[in-house]
Short mmCIF file of C-alpha atoms and ligand atoms in Angstrom, two decimals:
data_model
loop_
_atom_site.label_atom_id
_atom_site.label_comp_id
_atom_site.label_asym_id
_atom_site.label_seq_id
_atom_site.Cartn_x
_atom_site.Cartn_y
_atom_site.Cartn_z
CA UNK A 257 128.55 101.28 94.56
CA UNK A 258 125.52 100.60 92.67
CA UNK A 259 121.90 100.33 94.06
CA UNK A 260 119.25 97.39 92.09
CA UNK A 261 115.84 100.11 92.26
CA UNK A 262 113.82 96.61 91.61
CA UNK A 263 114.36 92.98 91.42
CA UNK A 264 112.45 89.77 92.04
CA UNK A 265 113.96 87.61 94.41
CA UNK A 266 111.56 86.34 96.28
CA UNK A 267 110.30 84.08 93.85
CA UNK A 268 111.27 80.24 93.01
CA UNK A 269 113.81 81.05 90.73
CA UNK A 270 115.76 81.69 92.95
CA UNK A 271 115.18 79.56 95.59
CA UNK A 272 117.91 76.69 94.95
CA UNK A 273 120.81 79.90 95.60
CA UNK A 274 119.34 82.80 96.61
CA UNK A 275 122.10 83.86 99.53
CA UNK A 276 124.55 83.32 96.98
CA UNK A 277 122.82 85.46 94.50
CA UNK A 278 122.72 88.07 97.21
CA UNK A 279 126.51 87.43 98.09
CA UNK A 280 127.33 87.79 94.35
CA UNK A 281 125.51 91.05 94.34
CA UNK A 282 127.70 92.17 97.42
CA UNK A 283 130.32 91.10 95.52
CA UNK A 284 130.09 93.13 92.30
CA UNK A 285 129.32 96.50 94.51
CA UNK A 286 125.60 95.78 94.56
CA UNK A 287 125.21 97.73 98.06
CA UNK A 288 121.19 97.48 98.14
CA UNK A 289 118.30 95.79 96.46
CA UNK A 290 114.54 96.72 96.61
CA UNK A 291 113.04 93.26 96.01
CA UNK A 292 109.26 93.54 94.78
CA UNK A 293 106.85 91.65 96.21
CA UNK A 294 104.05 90.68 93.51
CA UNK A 295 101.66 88.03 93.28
CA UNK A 296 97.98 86.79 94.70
CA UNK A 297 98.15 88.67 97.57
CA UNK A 298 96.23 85.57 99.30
CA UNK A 299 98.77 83.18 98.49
CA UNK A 300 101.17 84.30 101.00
CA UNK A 301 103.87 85.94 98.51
CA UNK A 302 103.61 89.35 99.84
CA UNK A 303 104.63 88.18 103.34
CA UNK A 304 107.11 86.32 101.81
CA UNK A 305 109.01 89.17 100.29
CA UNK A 306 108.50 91.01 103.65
CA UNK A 307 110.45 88.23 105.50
CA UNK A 308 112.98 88.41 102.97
CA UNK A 309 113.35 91.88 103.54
CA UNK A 310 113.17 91.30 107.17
CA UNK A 311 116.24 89.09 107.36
CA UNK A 312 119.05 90.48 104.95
CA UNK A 313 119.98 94.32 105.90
CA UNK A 314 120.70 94.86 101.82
CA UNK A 315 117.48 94.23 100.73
CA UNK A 316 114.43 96.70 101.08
CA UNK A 317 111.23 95.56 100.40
CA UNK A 318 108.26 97.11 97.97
CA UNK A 319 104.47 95.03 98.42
CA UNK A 320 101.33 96.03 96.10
CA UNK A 321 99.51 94.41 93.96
CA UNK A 322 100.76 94.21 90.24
CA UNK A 323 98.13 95.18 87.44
CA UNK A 324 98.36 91.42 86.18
CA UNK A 325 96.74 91.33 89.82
CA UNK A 326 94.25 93.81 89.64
CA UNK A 327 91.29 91.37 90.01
CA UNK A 328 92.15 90.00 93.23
CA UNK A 329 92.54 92.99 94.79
CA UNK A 330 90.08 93.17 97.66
CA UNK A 331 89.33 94.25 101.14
CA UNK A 332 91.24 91.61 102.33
CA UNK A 333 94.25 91.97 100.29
CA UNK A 334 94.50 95.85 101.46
CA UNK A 335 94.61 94.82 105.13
CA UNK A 336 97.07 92.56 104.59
CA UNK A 337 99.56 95.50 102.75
CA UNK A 338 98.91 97.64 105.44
CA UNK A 339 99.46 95.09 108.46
CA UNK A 340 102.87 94.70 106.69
CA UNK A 341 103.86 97.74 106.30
CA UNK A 342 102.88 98.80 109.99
CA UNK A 343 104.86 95.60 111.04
CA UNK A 344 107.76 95.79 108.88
CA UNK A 345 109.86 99.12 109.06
CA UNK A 346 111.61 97.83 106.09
CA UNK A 347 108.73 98.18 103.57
CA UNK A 348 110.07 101.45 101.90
CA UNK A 349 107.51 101.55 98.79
CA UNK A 350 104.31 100.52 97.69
CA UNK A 351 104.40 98.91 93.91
CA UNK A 352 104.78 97.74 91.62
CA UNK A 353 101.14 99.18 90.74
CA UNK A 354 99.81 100.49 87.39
CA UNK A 355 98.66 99.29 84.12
CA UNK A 356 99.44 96.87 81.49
CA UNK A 357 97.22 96.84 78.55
CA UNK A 358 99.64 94.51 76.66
CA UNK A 359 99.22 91.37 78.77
CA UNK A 360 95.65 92.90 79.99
CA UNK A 361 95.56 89.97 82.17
CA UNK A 362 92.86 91.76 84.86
CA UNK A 363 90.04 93.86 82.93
CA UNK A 364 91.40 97.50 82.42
CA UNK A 365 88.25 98.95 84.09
CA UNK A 366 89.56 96.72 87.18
CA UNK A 367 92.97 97.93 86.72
CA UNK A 368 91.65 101.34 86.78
CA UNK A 369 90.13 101.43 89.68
CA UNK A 370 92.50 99.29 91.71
CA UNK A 371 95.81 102.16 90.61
CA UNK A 372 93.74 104.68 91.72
CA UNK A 373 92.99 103.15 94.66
CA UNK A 374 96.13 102.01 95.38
CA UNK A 375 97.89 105.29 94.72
CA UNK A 376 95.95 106.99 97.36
CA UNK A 377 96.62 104.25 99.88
CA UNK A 378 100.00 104.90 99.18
CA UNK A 379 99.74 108.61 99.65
CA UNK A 380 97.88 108.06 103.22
CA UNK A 381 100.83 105.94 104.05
CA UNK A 382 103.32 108.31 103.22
CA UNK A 383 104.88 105.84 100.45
CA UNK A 384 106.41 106.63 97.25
CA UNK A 385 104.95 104.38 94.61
CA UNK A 386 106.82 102.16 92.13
CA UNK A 387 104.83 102.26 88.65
CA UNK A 388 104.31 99.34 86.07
CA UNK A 389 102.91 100.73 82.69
CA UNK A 390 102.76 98.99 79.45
CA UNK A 391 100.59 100.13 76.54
CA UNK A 392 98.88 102.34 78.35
CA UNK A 393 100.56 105.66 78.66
CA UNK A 394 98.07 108.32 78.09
CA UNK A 395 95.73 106.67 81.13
CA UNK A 396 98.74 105.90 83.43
CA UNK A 397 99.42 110.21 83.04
CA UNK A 398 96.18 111.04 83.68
CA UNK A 399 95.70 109.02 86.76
CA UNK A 400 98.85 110.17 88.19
CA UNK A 401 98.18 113.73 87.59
CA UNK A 402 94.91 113.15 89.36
CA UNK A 403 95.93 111.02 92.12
CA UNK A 404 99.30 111.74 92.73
CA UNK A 405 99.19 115.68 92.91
CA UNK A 406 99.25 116.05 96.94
CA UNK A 407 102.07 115.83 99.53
CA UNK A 408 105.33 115.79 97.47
CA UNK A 409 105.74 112.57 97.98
CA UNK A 410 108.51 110.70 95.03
CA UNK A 411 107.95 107.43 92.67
CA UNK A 412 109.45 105.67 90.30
CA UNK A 413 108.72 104.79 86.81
CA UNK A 414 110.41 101.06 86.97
CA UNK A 415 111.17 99.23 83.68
CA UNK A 416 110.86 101.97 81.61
CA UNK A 417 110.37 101.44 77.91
CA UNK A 418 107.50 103.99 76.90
CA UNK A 419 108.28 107.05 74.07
CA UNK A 420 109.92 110.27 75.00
CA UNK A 421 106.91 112.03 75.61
CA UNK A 422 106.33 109.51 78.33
CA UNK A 423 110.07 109.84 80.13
CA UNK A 424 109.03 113.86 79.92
CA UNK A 425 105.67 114.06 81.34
CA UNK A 426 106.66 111.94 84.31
CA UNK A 427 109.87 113.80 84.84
CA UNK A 428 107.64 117.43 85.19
CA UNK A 429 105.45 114.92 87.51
CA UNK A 430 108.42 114.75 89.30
CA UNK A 431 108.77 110.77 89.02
CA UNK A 432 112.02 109.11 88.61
CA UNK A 433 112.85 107.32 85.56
CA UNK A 434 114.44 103.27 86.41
CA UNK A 435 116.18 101.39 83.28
CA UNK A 436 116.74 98.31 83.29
CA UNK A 437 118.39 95.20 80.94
CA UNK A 438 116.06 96.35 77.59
CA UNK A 439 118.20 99.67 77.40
CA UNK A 440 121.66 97.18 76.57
CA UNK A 441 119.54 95.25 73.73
CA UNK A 442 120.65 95.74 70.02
CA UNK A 443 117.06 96.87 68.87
CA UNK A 444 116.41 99.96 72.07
CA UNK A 445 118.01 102.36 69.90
CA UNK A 446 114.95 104.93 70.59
CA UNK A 447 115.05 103.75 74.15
CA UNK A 448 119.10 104.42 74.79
CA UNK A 449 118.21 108.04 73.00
CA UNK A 450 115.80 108.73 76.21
CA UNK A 451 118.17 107.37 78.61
CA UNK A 452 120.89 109.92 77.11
CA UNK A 453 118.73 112.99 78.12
CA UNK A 454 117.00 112.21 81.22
CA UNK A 455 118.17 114.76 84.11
CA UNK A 456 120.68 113.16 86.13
CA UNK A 457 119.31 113.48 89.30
CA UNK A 458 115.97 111.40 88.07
CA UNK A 459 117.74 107.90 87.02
CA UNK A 460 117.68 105.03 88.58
CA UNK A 461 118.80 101.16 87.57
CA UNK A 462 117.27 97.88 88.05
CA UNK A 463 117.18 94.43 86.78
CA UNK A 464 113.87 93.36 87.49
CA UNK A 465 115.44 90.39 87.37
CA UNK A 466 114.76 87.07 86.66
CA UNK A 467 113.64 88.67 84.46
CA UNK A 468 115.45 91.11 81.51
CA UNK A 469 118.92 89.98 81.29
CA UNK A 470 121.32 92.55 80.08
CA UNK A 471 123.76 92.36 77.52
CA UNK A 472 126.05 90.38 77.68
CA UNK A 473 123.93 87.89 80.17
CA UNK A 474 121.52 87.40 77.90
CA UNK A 475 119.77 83.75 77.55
CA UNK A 476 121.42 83.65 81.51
CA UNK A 477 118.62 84.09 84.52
CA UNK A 478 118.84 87.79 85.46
CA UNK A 479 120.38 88.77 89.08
CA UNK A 480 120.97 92.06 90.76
CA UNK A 481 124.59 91.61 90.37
CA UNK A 482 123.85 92.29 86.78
CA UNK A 483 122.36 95.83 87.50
CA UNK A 484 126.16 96.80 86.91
CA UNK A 485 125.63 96.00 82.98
CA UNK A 486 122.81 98.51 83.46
CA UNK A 487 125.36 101.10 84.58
CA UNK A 488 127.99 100.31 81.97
CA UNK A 489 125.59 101.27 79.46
CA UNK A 490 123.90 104.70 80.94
CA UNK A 491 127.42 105.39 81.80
CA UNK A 492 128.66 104.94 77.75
CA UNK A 493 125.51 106.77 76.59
CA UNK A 494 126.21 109.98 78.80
CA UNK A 495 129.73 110.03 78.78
CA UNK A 496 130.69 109.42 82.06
CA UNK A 497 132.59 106.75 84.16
CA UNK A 498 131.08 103.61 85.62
CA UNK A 499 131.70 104.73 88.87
CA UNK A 500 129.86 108.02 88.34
CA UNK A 501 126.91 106.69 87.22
CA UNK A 502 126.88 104.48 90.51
CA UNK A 503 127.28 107.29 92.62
CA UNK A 504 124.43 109.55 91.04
CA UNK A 505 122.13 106.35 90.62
CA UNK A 506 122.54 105.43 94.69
CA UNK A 507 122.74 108.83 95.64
CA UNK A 508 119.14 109.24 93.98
CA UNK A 509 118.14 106.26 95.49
CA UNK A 510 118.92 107.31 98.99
CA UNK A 511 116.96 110.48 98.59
CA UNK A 512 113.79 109.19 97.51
CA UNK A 513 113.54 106.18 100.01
CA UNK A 514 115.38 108.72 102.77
CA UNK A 515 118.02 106.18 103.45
CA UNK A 516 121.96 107.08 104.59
CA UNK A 517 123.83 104.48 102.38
CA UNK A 518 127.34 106.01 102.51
CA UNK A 519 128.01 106.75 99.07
ZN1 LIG B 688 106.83 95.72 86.26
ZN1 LIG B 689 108.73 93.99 88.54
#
């Protein structure tokens, strides 16, 4: 059984076959999905991945605004996350939130200000948070030791693809660490090297599909039923069976969001 910590399926790509994409994840052991919600949060795509949420049992639901985002976060767009998540009991995290300096497409003071703000929203909640960092490790650290130090409450590091120093400063911040596709590509040497050492009970898989396509998908639209992929190759790396991996990978899952997926 295998869990999919964060995938896009909300979205238009998948709207020509998205119950079969679900069905194929079902299929392929693919027992949950957390689907993340991203977008203008006044275009109506965070209520959309709340209604997806809302109508398939597998799928859980995560709604924040992404970095890319940052700029139209307002008032407005706050209310709106926390009407949904008062609403919806299955909104189990808020993210993806954080930083990307690579893309920098909202101002990084703006990004700033809007993870902070949104990390302590999250906290008043009761959420765990799902993180997005690129480029920008040293800041992402020092706002979550800042703004993440109260109630023991979990997140997750999704996508990650930062250095080892990252993977161990998050891990004594007691985040968990979520690989996706990039850890089966021929160039993540230094990547599959982190993957080998992080503690077991702090991993996590994910597609973040459509995006990412793992090995041997690739050039193929990603879809959770290619989190497995994901598995195969944590599973190689640590010497351990496919299986295994699934178990420790839901069984982490479980415990962070509270859920009682048999495993
Ligand atoms: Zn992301
Ligand atoms: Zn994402």
């Amino acid at each position: 059984m295998f869990i999919d910590s964060h995938a896009h399926i909300d979205g238009p790509e998948f709207d020509a076959d998205r119950e079969e994409v679900i069905q194929r994840a079902l299929d392929a052991g693919v027992s949950a999905i957390l689907n993340v919600g991203t977008g203008d949060p006044h275009s109506g795509a965070l209520e959309r991945a709340v209604s997806l949420g809302e109508k398939h049992p597998g799928v859980h639901t995560a709604i924040g605004i992404h970095p890319h985002d940052a700029r139209l976060y307002d008032a407005r767009a706050e209310r709106k996350i926390l009407a949904l998540i008062e609403t919806s009991s299955r909104v189990i995290a808020w993210g993806e939130i954080g930083l990307d300096f690579h893309y920098d497409n909202s101002p990084r003071d703006v990004q700033v200000e809007v993870f902070r703000r949104q990390l302590r929203m999250a906290r008043n909640a009761g959420l765990p948070v799902i993180i997005h960092t690129r480029d920008a490790e040293d800041e992402t650290v020092e706002i979550l030791k800042t703004e993440w130090n109260g109630p023991k409450l979990p997140g997750i590091m999704h996508c990650f693809s930062g250095t080892s120093q990252l993977a161990r400063k998050v891990v004594e911040l007691g985040f968990l660490i979520s690989f996706s596709g990039i850890v089966t590509f021929k160039k993540a040497e230094e990547l599959r090297s982190i993957a080998r050492d992080v503690p077991s009970d702090r991993l996590l898989i994910e597609t973040d599909c459509p995006y990412l396509t793992p090995v041997p998908y690739r050039g193929k639209r990603n879809e959770p039923a290619f989190v497995v992929e994901v598995a195969r190759c944590l599973a190689e790396l640590r010497g351990i069976e496919l299986e295994e991996m699934g178990r420790i990978t839901t069984a982490n899952f479980c415990r962070v969001f509270g859920l009682d997926l048999a495993v």
